[in-house]
Coordinates of C-alpha atoms and ligand atoms in Angstrom, one line a residue:
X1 CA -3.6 -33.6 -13.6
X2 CA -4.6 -30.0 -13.6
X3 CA -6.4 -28.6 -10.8
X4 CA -8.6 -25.9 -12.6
X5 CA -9.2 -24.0 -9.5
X6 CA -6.2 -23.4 -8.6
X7 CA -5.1 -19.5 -9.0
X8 CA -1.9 -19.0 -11.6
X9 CA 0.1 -15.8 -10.5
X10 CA 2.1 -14.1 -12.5
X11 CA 4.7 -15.0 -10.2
X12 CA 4.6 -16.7 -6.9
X13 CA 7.7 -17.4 -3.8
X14 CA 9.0 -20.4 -4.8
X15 CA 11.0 -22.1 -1.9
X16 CA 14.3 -24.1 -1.8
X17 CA 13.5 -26.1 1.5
X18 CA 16.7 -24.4 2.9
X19 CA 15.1 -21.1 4.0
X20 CA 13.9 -23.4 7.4
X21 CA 17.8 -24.1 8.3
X22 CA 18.6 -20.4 8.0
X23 CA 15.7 -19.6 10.2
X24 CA 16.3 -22.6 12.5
X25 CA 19.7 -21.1 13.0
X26 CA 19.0 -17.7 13.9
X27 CA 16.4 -19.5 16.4
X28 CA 19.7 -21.2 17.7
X29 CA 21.4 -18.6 18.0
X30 CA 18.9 -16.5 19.4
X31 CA 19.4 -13.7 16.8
X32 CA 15.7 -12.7 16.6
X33 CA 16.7 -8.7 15.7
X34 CA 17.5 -6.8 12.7
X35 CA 20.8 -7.9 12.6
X36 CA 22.8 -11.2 13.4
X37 CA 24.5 -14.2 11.2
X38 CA 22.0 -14.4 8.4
X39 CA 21.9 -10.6 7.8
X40 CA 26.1 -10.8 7.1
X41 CA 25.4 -13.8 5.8
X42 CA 23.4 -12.5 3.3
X43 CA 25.2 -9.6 2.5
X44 CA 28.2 -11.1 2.0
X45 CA 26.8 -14.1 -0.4
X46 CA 24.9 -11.1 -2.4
X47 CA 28.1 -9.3 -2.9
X48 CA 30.3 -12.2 -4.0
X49 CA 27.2 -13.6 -6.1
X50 CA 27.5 -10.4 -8.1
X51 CA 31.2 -9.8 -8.1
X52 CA 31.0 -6.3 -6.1
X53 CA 32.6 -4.9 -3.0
X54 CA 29.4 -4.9 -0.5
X55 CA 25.9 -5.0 0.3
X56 CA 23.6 -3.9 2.6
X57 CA 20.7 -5.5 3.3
X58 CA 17.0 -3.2 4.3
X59 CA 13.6 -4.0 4.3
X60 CA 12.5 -3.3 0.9
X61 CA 13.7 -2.2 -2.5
X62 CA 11.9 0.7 -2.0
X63 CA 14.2 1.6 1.2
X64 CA 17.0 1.1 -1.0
X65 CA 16.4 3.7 -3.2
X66 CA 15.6 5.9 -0.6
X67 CA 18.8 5.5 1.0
X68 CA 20.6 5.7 -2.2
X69 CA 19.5 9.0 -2.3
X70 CA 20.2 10.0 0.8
X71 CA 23.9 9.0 0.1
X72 CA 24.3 11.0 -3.0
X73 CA 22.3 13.9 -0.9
X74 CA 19.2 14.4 -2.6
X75 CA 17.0 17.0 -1.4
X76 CA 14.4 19.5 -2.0
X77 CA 16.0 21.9 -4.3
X78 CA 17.1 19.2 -6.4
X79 CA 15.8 17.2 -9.4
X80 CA 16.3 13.6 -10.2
X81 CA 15.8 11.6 -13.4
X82 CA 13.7 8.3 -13.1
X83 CA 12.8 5.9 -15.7
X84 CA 9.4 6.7 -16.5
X85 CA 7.8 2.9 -17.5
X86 CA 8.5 1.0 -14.3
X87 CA 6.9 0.2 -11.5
X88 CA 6.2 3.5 -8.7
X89 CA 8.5 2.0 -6.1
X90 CA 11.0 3.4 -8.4
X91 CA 10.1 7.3 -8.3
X92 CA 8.5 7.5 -4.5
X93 CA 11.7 8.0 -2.8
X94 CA 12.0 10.9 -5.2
X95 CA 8.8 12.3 -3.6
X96 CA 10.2 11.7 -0.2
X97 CA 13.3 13.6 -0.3
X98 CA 10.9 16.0 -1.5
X99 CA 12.7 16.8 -4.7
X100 CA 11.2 17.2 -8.8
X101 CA 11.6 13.9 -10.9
X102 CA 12.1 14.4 -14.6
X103 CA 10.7 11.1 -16.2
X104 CA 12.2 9.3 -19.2
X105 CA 11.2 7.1 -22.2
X106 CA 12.3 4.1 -23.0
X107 CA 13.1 2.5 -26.2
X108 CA 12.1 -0.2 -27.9
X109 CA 15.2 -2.3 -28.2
X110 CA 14.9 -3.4 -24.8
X111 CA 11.9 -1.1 -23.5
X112 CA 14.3 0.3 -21.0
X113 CA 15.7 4.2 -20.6
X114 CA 15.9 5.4 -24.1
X115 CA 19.2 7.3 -24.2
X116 CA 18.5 9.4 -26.5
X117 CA 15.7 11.3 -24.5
X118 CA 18.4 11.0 -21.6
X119 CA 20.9 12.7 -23.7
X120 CA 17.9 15.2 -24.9
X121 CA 17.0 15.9 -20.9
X122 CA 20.3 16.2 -19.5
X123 CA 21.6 18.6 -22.2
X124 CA 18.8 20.8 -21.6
X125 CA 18.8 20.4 -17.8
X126 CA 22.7 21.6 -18.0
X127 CA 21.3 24.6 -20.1
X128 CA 19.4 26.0 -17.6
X129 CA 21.7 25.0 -14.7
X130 CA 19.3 22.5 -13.2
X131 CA 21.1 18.9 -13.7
X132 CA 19.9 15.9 -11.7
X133 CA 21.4 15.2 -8.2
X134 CA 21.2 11.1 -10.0
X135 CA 19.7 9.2 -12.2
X136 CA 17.6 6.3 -11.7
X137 CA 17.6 3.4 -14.6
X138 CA 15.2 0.7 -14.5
X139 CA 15.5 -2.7 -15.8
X140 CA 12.4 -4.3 -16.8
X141 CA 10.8 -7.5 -16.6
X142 CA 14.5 -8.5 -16.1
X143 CA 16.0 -7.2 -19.1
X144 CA 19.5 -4.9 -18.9
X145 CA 18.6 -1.5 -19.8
X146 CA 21.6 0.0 -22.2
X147 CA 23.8 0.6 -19.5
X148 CA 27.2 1.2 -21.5
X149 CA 25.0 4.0 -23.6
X150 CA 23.5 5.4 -20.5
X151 CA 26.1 5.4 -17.9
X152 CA 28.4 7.0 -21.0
X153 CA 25.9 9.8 -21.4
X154 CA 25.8 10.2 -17.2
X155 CA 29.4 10.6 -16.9
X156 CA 29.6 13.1 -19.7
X157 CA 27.7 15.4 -17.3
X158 CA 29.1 13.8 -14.0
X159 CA 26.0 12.5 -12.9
X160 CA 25.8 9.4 -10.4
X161 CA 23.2 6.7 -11.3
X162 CA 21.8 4.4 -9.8
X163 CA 20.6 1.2 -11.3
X164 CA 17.1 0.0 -10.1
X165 CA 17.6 -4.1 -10.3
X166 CA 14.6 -4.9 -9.0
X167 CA 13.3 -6.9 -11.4
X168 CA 16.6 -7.9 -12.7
X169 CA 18.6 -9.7 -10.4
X170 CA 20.9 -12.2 -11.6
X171 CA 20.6 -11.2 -15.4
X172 CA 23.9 -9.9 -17.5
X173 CA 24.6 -7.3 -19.5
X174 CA 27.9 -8.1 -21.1
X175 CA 28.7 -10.9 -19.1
X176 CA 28.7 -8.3 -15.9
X177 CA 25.8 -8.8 -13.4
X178 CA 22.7 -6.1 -13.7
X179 CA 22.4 -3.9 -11.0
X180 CA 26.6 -3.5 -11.0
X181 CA 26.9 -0.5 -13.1
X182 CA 25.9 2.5 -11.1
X183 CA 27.3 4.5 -8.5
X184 CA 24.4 2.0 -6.4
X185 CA 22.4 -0.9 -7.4
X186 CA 18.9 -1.6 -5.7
X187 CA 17.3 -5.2 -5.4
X188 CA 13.9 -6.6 -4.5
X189 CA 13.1 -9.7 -2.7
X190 CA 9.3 -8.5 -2.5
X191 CA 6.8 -11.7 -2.9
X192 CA 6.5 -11.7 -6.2
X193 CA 10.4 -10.9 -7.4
X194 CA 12.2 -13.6 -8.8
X195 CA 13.7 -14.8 -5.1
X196 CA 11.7 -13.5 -2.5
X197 CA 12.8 -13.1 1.6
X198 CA 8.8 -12.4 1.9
X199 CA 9.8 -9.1 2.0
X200 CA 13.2 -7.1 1.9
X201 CA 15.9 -5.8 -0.4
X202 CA 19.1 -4.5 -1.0
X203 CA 21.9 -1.8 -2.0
X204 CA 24.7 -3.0 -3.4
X205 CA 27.6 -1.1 -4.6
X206 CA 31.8 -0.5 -4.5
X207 CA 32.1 1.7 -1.5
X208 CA 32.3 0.2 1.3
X209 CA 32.3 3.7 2.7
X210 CA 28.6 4.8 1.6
X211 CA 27.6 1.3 2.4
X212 CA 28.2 1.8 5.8
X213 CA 27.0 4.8 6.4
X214 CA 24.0 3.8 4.5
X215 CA 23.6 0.7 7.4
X216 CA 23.8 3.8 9.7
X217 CA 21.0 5.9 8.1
X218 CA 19.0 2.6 8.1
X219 CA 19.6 2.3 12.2
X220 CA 17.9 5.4 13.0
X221 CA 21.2 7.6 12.4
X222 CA 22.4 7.0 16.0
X223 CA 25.4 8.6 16.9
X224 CA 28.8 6.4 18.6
X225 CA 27.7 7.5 22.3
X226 CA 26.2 5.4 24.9
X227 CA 22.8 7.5 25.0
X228 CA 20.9 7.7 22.2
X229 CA 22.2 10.6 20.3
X230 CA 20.8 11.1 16.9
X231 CA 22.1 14.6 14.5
X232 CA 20.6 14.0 11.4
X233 CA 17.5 12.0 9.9
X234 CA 17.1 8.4 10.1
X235 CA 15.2 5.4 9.1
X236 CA 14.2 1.4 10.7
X237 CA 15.3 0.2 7.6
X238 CA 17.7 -3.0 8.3
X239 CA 16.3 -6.3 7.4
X240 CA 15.5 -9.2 9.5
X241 CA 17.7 -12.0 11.1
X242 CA 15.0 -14.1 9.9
X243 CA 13.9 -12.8 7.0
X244 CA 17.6 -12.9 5.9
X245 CA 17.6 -16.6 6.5
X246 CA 14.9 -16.6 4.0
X247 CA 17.1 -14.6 1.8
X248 CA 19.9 -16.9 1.7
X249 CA 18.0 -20.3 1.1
X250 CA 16.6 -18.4 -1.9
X251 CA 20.2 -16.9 -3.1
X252 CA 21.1 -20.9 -3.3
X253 CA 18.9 -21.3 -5.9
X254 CA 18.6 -17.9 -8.0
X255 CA 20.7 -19.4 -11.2
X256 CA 18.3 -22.3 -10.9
X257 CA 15.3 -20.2 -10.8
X258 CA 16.4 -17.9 -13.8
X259 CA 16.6 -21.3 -15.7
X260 CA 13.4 -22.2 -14.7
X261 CA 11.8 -18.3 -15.8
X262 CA 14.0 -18.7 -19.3
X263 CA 12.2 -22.1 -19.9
X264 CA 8.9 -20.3 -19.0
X265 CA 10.1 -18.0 -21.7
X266 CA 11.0 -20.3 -24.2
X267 CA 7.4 -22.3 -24.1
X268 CA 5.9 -19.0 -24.4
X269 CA 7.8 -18.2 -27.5
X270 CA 7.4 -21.5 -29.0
X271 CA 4.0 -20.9 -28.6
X272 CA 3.3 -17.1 -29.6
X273 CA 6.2 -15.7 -31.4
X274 CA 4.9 -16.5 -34.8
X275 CA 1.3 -15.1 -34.6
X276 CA 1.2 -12.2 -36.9
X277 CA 0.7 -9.0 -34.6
X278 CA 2.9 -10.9 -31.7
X279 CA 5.9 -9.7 -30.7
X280 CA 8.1 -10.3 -27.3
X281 CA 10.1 -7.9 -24.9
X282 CA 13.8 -8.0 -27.0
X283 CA 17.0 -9.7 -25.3
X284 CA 19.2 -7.1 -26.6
X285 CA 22.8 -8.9 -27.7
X286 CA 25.1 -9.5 -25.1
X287 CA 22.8 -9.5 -22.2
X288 CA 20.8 -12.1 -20.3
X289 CA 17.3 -11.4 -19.3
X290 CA 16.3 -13.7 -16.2
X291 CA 12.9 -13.3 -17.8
X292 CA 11.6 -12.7 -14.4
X293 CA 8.2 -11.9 -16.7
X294 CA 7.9 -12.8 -20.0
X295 CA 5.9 -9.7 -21.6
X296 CA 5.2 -8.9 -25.3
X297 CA 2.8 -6.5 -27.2
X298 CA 0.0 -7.8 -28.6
X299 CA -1.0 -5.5 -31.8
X300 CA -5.0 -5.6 -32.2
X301 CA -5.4 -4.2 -35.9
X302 CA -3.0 -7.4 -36.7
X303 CA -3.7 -10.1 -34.2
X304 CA -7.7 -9.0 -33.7
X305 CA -7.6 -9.3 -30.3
X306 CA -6.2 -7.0 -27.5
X307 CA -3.8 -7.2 -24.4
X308 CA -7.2 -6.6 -22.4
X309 CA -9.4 -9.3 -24.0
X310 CA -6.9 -12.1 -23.1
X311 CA -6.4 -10.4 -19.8
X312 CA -10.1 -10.8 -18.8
X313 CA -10.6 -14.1 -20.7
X314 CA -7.9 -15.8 -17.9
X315 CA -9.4 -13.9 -15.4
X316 CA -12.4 -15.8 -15.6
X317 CA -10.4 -18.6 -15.7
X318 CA -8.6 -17.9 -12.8
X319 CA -5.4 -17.0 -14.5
X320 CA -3.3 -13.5 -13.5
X321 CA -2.2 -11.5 -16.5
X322 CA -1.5 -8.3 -16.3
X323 CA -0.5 -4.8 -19.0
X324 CA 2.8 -3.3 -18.9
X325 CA 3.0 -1.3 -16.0
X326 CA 1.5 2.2 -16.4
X327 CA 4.1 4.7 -17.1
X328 CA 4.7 7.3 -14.3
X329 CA 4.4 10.3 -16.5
X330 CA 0.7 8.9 -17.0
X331 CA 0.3 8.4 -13.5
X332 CA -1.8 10.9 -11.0
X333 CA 0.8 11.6 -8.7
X334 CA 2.9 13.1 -11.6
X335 CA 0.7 15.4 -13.2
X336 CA 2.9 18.0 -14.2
X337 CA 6.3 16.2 -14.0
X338 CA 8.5 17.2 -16.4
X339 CA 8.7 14.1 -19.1
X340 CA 11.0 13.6 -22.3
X341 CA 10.0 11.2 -25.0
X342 CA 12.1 8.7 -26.8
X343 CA 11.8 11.1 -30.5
X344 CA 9.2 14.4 -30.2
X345 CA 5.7 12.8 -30.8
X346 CA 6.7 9.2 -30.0
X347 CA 6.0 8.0 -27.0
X348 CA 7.8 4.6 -26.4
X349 CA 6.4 3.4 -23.0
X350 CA 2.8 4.9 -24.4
X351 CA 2.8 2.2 -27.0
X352 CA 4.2 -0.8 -25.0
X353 CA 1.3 0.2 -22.0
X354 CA -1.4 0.3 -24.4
X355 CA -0.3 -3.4 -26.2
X356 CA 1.9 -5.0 -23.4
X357 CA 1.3 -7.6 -21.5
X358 CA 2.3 -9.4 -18.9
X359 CA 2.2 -13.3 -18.9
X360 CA 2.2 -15.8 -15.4
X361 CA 5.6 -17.1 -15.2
X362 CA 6.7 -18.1 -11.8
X363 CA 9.4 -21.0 -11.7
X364 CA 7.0 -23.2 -9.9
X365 CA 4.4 -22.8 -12.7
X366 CA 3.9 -26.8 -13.7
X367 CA 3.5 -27.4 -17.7
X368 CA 0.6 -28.4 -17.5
X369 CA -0.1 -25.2 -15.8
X370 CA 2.0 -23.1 -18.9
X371 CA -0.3 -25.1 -21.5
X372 CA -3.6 -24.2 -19.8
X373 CA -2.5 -20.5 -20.0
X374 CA -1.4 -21.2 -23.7
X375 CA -4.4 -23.3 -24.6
X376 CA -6.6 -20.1 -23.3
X377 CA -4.7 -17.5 -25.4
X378 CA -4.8 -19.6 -28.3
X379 CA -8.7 -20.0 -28.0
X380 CA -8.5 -16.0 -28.0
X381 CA -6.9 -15.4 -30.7
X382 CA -8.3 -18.2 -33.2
X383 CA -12.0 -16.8 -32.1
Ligands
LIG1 C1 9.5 -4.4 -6.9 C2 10.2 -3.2 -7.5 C3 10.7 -2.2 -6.6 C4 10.5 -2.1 -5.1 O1 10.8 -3.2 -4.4 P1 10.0 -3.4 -3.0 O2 10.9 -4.4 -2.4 O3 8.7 -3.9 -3.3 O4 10.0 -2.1 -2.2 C5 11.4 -1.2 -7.2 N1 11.5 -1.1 -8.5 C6 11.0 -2.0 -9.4 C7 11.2 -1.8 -10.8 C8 10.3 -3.0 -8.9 O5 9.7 -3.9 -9.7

């Protein structure tokens, strides 16, 4: 049975019934503080899940990033590349360290960082002696940006990068996990992410070193000294005992729910991928997309309908669907910004915002659900 009042997200928590015993524990144990047994917990599980030295876990994705730039010493004189179609949690630290962001395209083999407009930027950046401090790479929807291509064309400059895994945690690229391949990796567990703590996220990366000290930034920067002595600039970053425990009943189950988001995917696919005008977000060879969305473009002049008419036909039906995100570089807060396309005249992430869109595709989405979504579009496009 179908309860047709019932709001579909485009993606909702979705909880393993272990998340209580975490909590439970830190209850025991009377760890109620940003720190305790389920934040090592956590950070040790997220490491070894994805094969890498450490982790350190803060209260957002966002804070992440910002402290990722702290490490590699970003500040007002400097610039920093960014991904320009992703969502603004990616670029805002930029604005808080004060320094310029210089946005980039994507492409349309996996509608991630075109490298080819990062080649363009960086080789004109290291003309006029202004090179990025780092550069941020984005994985959308869940899918591996070209990280071989793109770290290549990084290190050919010796620029750091940072991989903004956000959306993409517990996909591959080459059999290695996403969010592995920069000097840092960032992760989400906001509400709506493919595992979610409620709130909360993490940096990930090789050096223990810079992990540390990033643990350090993210406890206000106080000094070894029994007063509080504090030299440089801080943050209350460090995640929650408890919201940790939520963390790690959710970890459990990632590779389930990436199972559950592919089949999402596959009835989507099943039920779209031949309408002319039609076309989903690529898996490029060798990776795996957790499909944490499952997005496509929707060409109107083919298909006769648009991203926006089926947006506001499940609206009214109670449905969320949402377009592509909004690039940055078309964004308010960075008019002005410095912006290279994927070719001169051919804006990738233009195209994909003005046809994308976003389909509901939470793990805990029932069939029935999926078919009511499907049985709308259809009625859309045969009108
Ligand atoms: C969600 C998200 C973030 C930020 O994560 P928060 O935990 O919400 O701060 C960063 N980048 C991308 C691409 C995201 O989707």
């Amino acid at each position: 049975m179908t309860d047709k009042n019932k709001r579909i997200f485009l993606s909702s928590p979705h909880m393993s019934g272990n998340e209580q015993k975490y909590i439970q524990e830190a209850f025991d144990l009377n760890w109620i503080a940003p720190l305790g047994n389920n934040v090592d917990g956590l950070e040790k599980e997220l490491a070894d899940y994805n094969a890498i030295n450490g982790a350190a876990v803060v209260t957002s994705g966002t804070a992440a990033i910002h402290l990722a730039l702290r490490l590699l010493e970003v500040s007002a004189e400097d610039t920093v590349f960014c991904s320009s179609l992703t969502f603004v949690a990616s670029a805002n630290p930029i604005l808080y360290q004060g320094a310029t962001p210089v946005l980039i395209d994507s492409e349309m083999d996996t509608w991630n960082m075109s490298p080819v407009a990062l080649e363009r930027g960086l080789a004109e950046a290291q003309a006029d002696g202004s090179l990025p401090k780092t550069v941020i790479i984005v994985n959308l929807y869940g899918q591996s940006a070209k990280m071989d291509e793109l770290v290549a064309i990084c290190d050919s400059y010796g620029v750091p990068v940072i991989e903004d895994a956000a959306e993409s945690l517990g996909s591959t690229y080459k059999g290695q996990k996403s969010g592995t391949f920069g000097k840092f990796g960032i992760f989400s567990f906001n509400g709506n992410k493919i595992i979610t703590s409620s709130g909360g996220g993490a940096l990930i990366s090789d050096d223990e070193e810079a992990l540390a000290k990033s643990r350090f930034l993210a406890t206000q920067a106080r000094d070894q000294a029994v007063h509080y002595q504090h030299s440089e600039i801080g943050y209350n970053y460090r995640m929650s005992n408890i919201v940790a425990g939520i963390g790690r009943g959710q970890l459990e189950v990632l590779d389930e729910r990436v199972g559950q988001r592919k089949a999402v995917f596959e009835r989507y696919y099943q039920a779209f991928a031949y309408v002319p005008g039609i076309k989903f977000q690529p898996e490029l060879a060798d990776t795996m997309s957790n499909r944490w969305l499952t997005a496509l473009t929707i060409d109107p002049e083919v298909a006769g309908v648009s991203n926006h008419d089926i947006i506001d036909r499940l609206a009214e039906e109670n449905i969320e669907a949402r377009p592509v995100w909004k690039p940055m570089h078309l964004q308010p807060l960075f008019d002005g910004v410095k912006y290279y396309a994927h070719e001169e005249g051919n804006s990738v992430s233009d195209y994909l915002f003005e046809y994308g869109l976003c389909l509901p595709s939470g793990s805990n989405m029932s069939v029935e659900e999926q078919e009511r979504v499907i049985g709308i579009i259809n009625e859309v496009l045969n009108k």
